[in-house]
Amino acid sequence: MAVEILYFASLRERLGCDRERLDLPEGVDDLAALIDFLRQRGGDWAEVLGGEQPVLMAINQEMAKPDDAIADGDEIGLFPPVTGG
Amino acid sequence: MTTNSVRICAGPFDPHAEADQVRLGNPRVGAVVSFLGLMRDFNAGEGVTGMSLEHYPGMTEKALQAIVDEACTRWQLEAVRVVHRVGALSPEEPIVLVAVASAHRGEAFRACEFVIDYLKTRAPFWKQEQTAQGARWVDAREGDQIAEARWDQAERDT
């Protein structure tokens, strides 16, 4: 299964990545598992996605929760709490 | 006819002309309430010289539309307009306008506050401020979460 991941704001800066297409191994089928998978890259990935800072998630441009399932071709957005208005 | 509109703008906009659009040509409108958010030149005890606003193109428009749709299910409204800046801003420039038209003032007042409260916690925008010490990302405020939660409580109470 392949997904497109988009990173925004302070997350994008810290990770040095604004978007990537990623092939996911078997078993990485929800957002919590995806975060775990990305954290295994170590360094800033482990730190930024380590749970100390809140990370909001979206699937196909809708806010989503950690236990929401992801599917092939999904667009995943990862970003800090929003500060518009 | 309800003519709702959400718009992301890369340059300055005229808040008065935008707010007028919710009433022009609609004689059923008896009240317009608008909220205008502006860029301050201070935040968290420090001077701020400029701001840059990032967003999630595509999701932003959907999130704003969903908030406007929700307001229209909660109150009887004639029109809602949301305009939000992105990109580089200077102090005193408008960041966001929410304008709501209804037959009577009560609906317009409540819906306007609801839309800005939800926008603050649900629409994917991020502010970065320029200060004398360099650029810094603005932290989310706990007060915004509380303001949003009030509306869920209000719904449960009715």
Tab-separated table of C-alpha atoms in Angstrom:
chain	number	residue	atom	x	y	z
A	1	MET	CA	0.000	0.000	0.000
A	2	ALA	CA	1.315	3.446	-0.926
A	3	VAL	CA	0.272	6.789	0.572
A	4	GLU	CA	1.184	10.420	0.008
A	5	ILE	CA	2.207	12.211	3.209
A	6	LEU	CA	2.174	16.021	3.510
A	7	TYR	CA	3.896	17.870	6.371
A	8	PHE	CA	3.112	21.438	7.408
A	9	ALA	CA	4.445	24.367	9.433
A	10	SER	CA	6.851	23.567	12.300
A	11	LEU	CA	6.639	19.834	11.518
A	12	ARG	CA	7.717	20.431	7.922
A	13	GLU	CA	10.616	22.573	9.099
A	14	ARG	CA	11.803	20.183	11.797
A	15	LEU	CA	11.611	17.140	9.524
A	16	GLY	CA	13.015	18.934	6.482
A	17	CYS	CA	10.308	17.363	4.323
A	18	ASP	CA	7.143	18.841	2.839
A	19	ARG	CA	5.786	15.736	1.119
A	20	GLU	CA	6.711	12.177	0.261
A	21	ARG	CA	5.210	9.118	-1.344
A	22	LEU	CA	5.705	6.083	0.831
A	23	ASP	CA	5.244	2.339	0.380
A	24	LEU	CA	4.003	0.949	3.666
A	25	PRO	CA	4.826	-2.528	4.934
A	26	GLU	CA	2.111	-5.008	5.865
A	27	GLY	CA	0.454	-4.116	9.160
A	28	VAL	CA	0.842	-0.360	8.893
A	29	ASP	CA	-2.860	0.195	8.362
A	30	ASP	CA	-3.883	3.042	10.634
A	31	LEU	CA	-2.505	6.463	11.562
A	32	ALA	CA	-1.018	5.350	14.894
A	33	ALA	CA	0.915	2.589	13.103
A	34	LEU	CA	2.056	5.067	10.445
A	35	ILE	CA	3.415	7.431	13.115
A	36	ASP	CA	5.258	4.489	14.746
A	37	PHE	CA	6.691	3.529	11.363
A	38	LEU	CA	7.931	7.089	10.671
A	39	ARG	CA	9.385	7.351	14.182
A	40	GLN	CA	11.635	4.388	13.447
A	41	ARG	CA	13.623	6.649	11.135
A	42	GLY	CA	15.185	8.005	14.321
A	43	GLY	CA	16.731	11.463	14.866
A	44	ASP	CA	14.287	14.336	14.395
A	45	TRP	CA	11.588	11.880	13.289
A	46	ALA	CA	11.710	10.050	16.606
A	47	GLU	CA	11.742	13.321	18.504
A	48	VAL	CA	9.077	15.284	16.604
A	49	LEU	CA	6.679	12.328	16.373
A	50	GLY	CA	7.571	11.003	19.831
A	51	GLY	CA	4.349	12.145	21.457
A	52	GLU	CA	5.674	15.045	23.489
A	53	GLN	CA	4.416	17.616	20.982
A	54	PRO	CA	0.825	17.231	19.788
A	55	VAL	CA	0.533	16.193	16.132
A	56	LEU	CA	-2.756	16.565	14.274
A	57	MET	CA	-3.588	14.198	11.442
A	58	ALA	CA	-5.813	14.293	8.391
A	59	ILE	CA	-6.820	11.618	5.900
A	60	ASN	CA	-7.821	12.885	2.455
A	61	GLN	CA	-8.068	16.426	3.842
A	62	GLU	CA	-10.393	15.561	6.749
A	63	MET	CA	-9.293	15.644	10.402
A	64	ALA	CA	-8.655	12.097	11.613
A	65	LYS	CA	-7.841	10.164	14.804
A	66	PRO	CA	-4.930	7.774	15.492
A	67	ASP	CA	-7.096	4.669	15.166
A	68	ASP	CA	-8.542	5.710	11.786
A	69	ALA	CA	-7.660	3.260	9.025
A	70	ILE	CA	-5.600	4.296	6.015
A	71	ALA	CA	-5.994	2.901	2.512
A	72	ASP	CA	-3.922	2.688	-0.656
A	73	GLY	CA	-3.696	6.063	-2.398
A	74	ASP	CA	-4.721	8.102	0.674
A	75	GLU	CA	-3.377	11.608	1.199
A	76	ILE	CA	-2.200	11.915	4.811
A	77	GLY	CA	-1.584	15.332	6.376
A	78	LEU	CA	0.555	15.700	9.519
A	79	PHE	CA	0.771	19.065	11.271
A	80	PRO	CA	0.893	20.907	14.608
A	81	PRO	CA	-2.233	22.361	16.270
A	82	VAL	CA	-3.706	25.055	14.027
A	83	THR	CA	-3.273	28.772	14.743
A	84	GLY	CA	-5.306	30.646	12.118
A	85	GLY	CA	-7.904	33.361	12.562
B	1	MET	CA	-31.247	32.128	-1.300
B	2	THR	CA	-28.236	31.537	0.931
B	3	THR	CA	-25.081	32.624	-0.824
B	4	ASN	CA	-22.227	31.308	1.255
B	5	SER	CA	-18.639	31.849	0.299
B	6	VAL	CA	-15.237	30.869	1.654
B	7	ARG	CA	-12.113	32.339	0.151
B	8	ILE	CA	-8.377	32.124	0.748
B	9	CYS	CA	-6.552	35.246	-0.341
B	10	ALA	CA	-2.849	35.726	-0.994
B	11	GLY	CA	-3.093	39.537	-0.920
B	12	PRO	CA	-4.894	42.237	1.091
B	13	PHE	CA	-8.712	42.375	0.965
B	14	ASP	CA	-11.283	45.100	1.688
B	15	PRO	CA	-13.211	43.903	4.760
B	16	HIS	CA	-16.072	46.372	4.342
B	17	ALA	CA	-16.730	45.488	0.721
B	18	GLU	CA	-16.535	41.773	1.582
B	19	ALA	CA	-18.937	42.084	4.520
B	20	ASP	CA	-21.435	44.005	2.376
B	21	GLN	CA	-21.694	41.051	0.007
B	22	VAL	CA	-23.741	39.045	2.543
B	23	ARG	CA	-26.633	41.538	2.394
B	24	LEU	CA	-26.589	43.183	-1.047
B	25	GLY	CA	-29.577	42.190	-3.178
B	26	ASN	CA	-31.278	40.302	-0.355
B	27	PRO	CA	-34.163	42.244	1.259
B	28	ARG	CA	-34.770	39.438	3.792
B	29	VAL	CA	-31.586	40.389	5.635
B	30	GLY	CA	-32.317	42.393	8.782
B	31	ALA	CA	-28.954	42.014	10.495
B	32	VAL	CA	-25.311	41.617	9.577
B	33	VAL	CA	-22.692	40.725	12.195
B	34	SER	CA	-19.049	40.561	11.221
B	35	PHE	CA	-15.793	39.715	12.944
B	36	LEU	CA	-12.491	41.083	11.676
B	37	GLY	CA	-9.225	39.602	12.934
B	38	LEU	CA	-6.176	41.844	12.520
B	39	MET	CA	-2.449	41.422	12.750
B	40	ARG	CA	-1.100	42.877	16.018
B	41	ASP	CA	2.402	44.260	16.396
B	42	PHE	CA	2.884	42.387	19.701
B	43	ASN	CA	2.329	38.876	21.018
B	44	ALA	CA	3.411	37.055	24.158
B	45	GLY	CA	5.161	40.166	25.455
B	46	GLU	CA	7.295	40.740	22.363
B	47	GLY	CA	7.184	43.067	19.385
B	48	VAL	CA	6.151	41.431	16.122
B	49	THR	CA	7.204	43.060	12.859
B	50	GLY	CA	5.560	40.724	10.377
B	51	MET	CA	3.755	37.448	9.975
B	52	SER	CA	3.552	34.671	7.482
B	53	LEU	CA	0.536	32.403	7.273
B	54	GLU	CA	0.799	28.872	5.941
B	55	HIS	CA	-2.168	26.645	5.112
B	56	TYR	CA	-3.088	23.249	3.688
B	57	PRO	CA	-4.480	24.015	0.224
B	58	GLY	CA	-7.585	21.979	-0.483
B	59	MET	CA	-8.190	20.951	3.115
B	60	THR	CA	-8.498	24.589	4.210
B	61	GLU	CA	-11.387	25.288	1.852
B	62	LYS	CA	-13.137	22.037	2.836
B	63	ALA	CA	-12.711	22.724	6.563
B	64	LEU	CA	-14.068	26.279	6.237
B	65	GLN	CA	-16.999	25.087	4.130
B	66	ALA	CA	-17.808	22.404	6.730
B	67	ILE	CA	-17.833	25.046	9.497
B	68	VAL	CA	-20.123	27.327	7.466
B	69	ASP	CA	-22.435	24.384	6.682
B	70	GLU	CA	-22.576	23.498	10.384
B	71	ALA	CA	-23.491	27.106	11.268
B	72	CYS	CA	-26.307	26.979	8.698
B	73	THR	CA	-27.750	23.844	10.292
B	74	ARG	CA	-27.673	25.427	13.773
B	75	TRP	CA	-29.170	28.825	12.905
B	76	GLN	CA	-31.425	30.307	10.251
B	77	LEU	CA	-29.032	32.370	8.160
B	78	GLU	CA	-29.247	34.249	4.869
B	79	ALA	CA	-25.540	34.239	4.026
B	80	VAL	CA	-22.114	33.549	5.520
B	81	ARG	CA	-18.830	34.785	4.103
B	82	VAL	CA	-15.353	33.832	5.326
B	83	VAL	CA	-12.213	35.426	3.877
B	84	HIS	CA	-8.786	34.400	5.231
B	85	ARG	CA	-5.349	35.690	4.305
B	86	VAL	CA	-2.302	33.532	3.663
B	87	GLY	CA	1.294	34.498	2.901
B	88	ALA	CA	3.137	37.546	4.226
B	89	LEU	CA	1.277	40.104	6.376
B	90	SER	CA	2.159	43.390	8.103
B	91	PRO	CA	0.741	44.801	11.349
B	92	GLU	CA	-2.779	46.318	11.016
B	93	GLU	CA	-3.628	44.151	8.010
B	94	PRO	CA	-6.827	42.076	8.163
B	95	ILE	CA	-6.186	38.347	8.651
B	96	VAL	CA	-9.720	37.010	8.690
B	97	LEU	CA	-13.247	38.240	8.098
B	98	VAL	CA	-16.384	36.356	9.104
B	99	ALA	CA	-19.634	38.046	8.015
B	100	VAL	CA	-23.074	36.589	8.747
B	101	ALA	CA	-26.452	37.854	7.554
B	102	SER	CA	-29.808	36.820	8.998
B	103	ALA	CA	-33.337	38.150	9.376
B	104	HIS	CA	-32.802	38.977	13.068
B	105	ARG	CA	-29.685	39.845	15.038
B	106	GLY	CA	-29.617	36.903	17.479
B	107	GLU	CA	-28.803	34.251	14.879
B	108	ALA	CA	-26.182	36.463	13.218
B	109	PHE	CA	-24.392	37.247	16.508
B	110	ARG	CA	-24.228	33.619	17.615
B	111	ALA	CA	-23.339	32.183	14.216
B	112	CYS	CA	-20.525	34.705	13.704
B	113	GLU	CA	-18.884	33.792	17.013
B	114	PHE	CA	-19.395	30.084	16.344
B	115	VAL	CA	-17.685	30.295	12.931
B	116	ILE	CA	-14.603	32.120	14.246
B	117	ASP	CA	-14.347	29.824	17.292
B	118	TYR	CA	-14.455	26.707	15.098
B	119	LEU	CA	-12.089	28.227	12.542
B	120	LYS	CA	-9.519	28.790	15.296
B	121	THR	CA	-9.294	25.097	16.173
B	122	ARG	CA	-10.371	23.279	12.985
B	123	ALA	CA	-9.079	25.128	9.923
B	124	PRO	CA	-5.507	24.221	8.909
B	125	PHE	CA	-3.698	27.561	9.118
B	126	TRP	CA	-0.398	28.213	10.913
B	127	LYS	CA	1.056	31.583	11.890
B	128	GLN	CA	4.733	32.319	11.982
B	129	GLU	CA	5.773	35.635	13.526
B	130	GLN	CA	8.851	37.688	12.786
B	131	THR	CA	10.375	39.229	15.910
B	132	ALA	CA	13.675	40.911	16.756
B	133	GLN	CA	14.870	37.457	17.898
B	134	GLY	CA	13.946	35.833	14.581
B	135	ALA	CA	10.971	33.859	13.289
B	136	ARG	CA	8.832	31.749	15.617
B	137	TRP	CA	5.771	29.560	15.098
B	138	VAL	CA	2.767	30.692	17.127
B	139	ASP	CA	1.610	28.157	19.727
B	140	ALA	CA	-2.016	27.085	19.852
B	141	ARG	CA	-3.912	28.709	22.750
B	142	GLU	CA	-5.773	26.643	25.298
B	143	GLY	CA	-8.438	29.357	25.393
B	144	ASP	CA	-9.329	28.564	21.783
B	145	GLN	CA	-10.081	24.940	22.681
B	146	ILE	CA	-12.286	26.113	25.546
B	147	ALA	CA	-14.121	28.547	23.252
B	148	GLU	CA	-14.799	25.753	20.767
B	149	ALA	CA	-15.956	23.323	23.467
B	150	ARG	CA	-18.566	25.814	24.710
B	151	TRP	CA	-20.580	25.284	21.522
B	152	ASP	CA	-20.764	21.526	22.053
B	153	GLN	CA	-21.899	22.174	25.607
B	154	ALA	CA	-24.485	24.703	24.358
B	155	GLU	CA	-25.854	22.089	21.977
B	156	ARG	CA	-26.157	19.501	24.768
B	157	ASP	CA	-27.988	22.009	26.971
B	158	THR	CA	-30.720	22.668	24.409
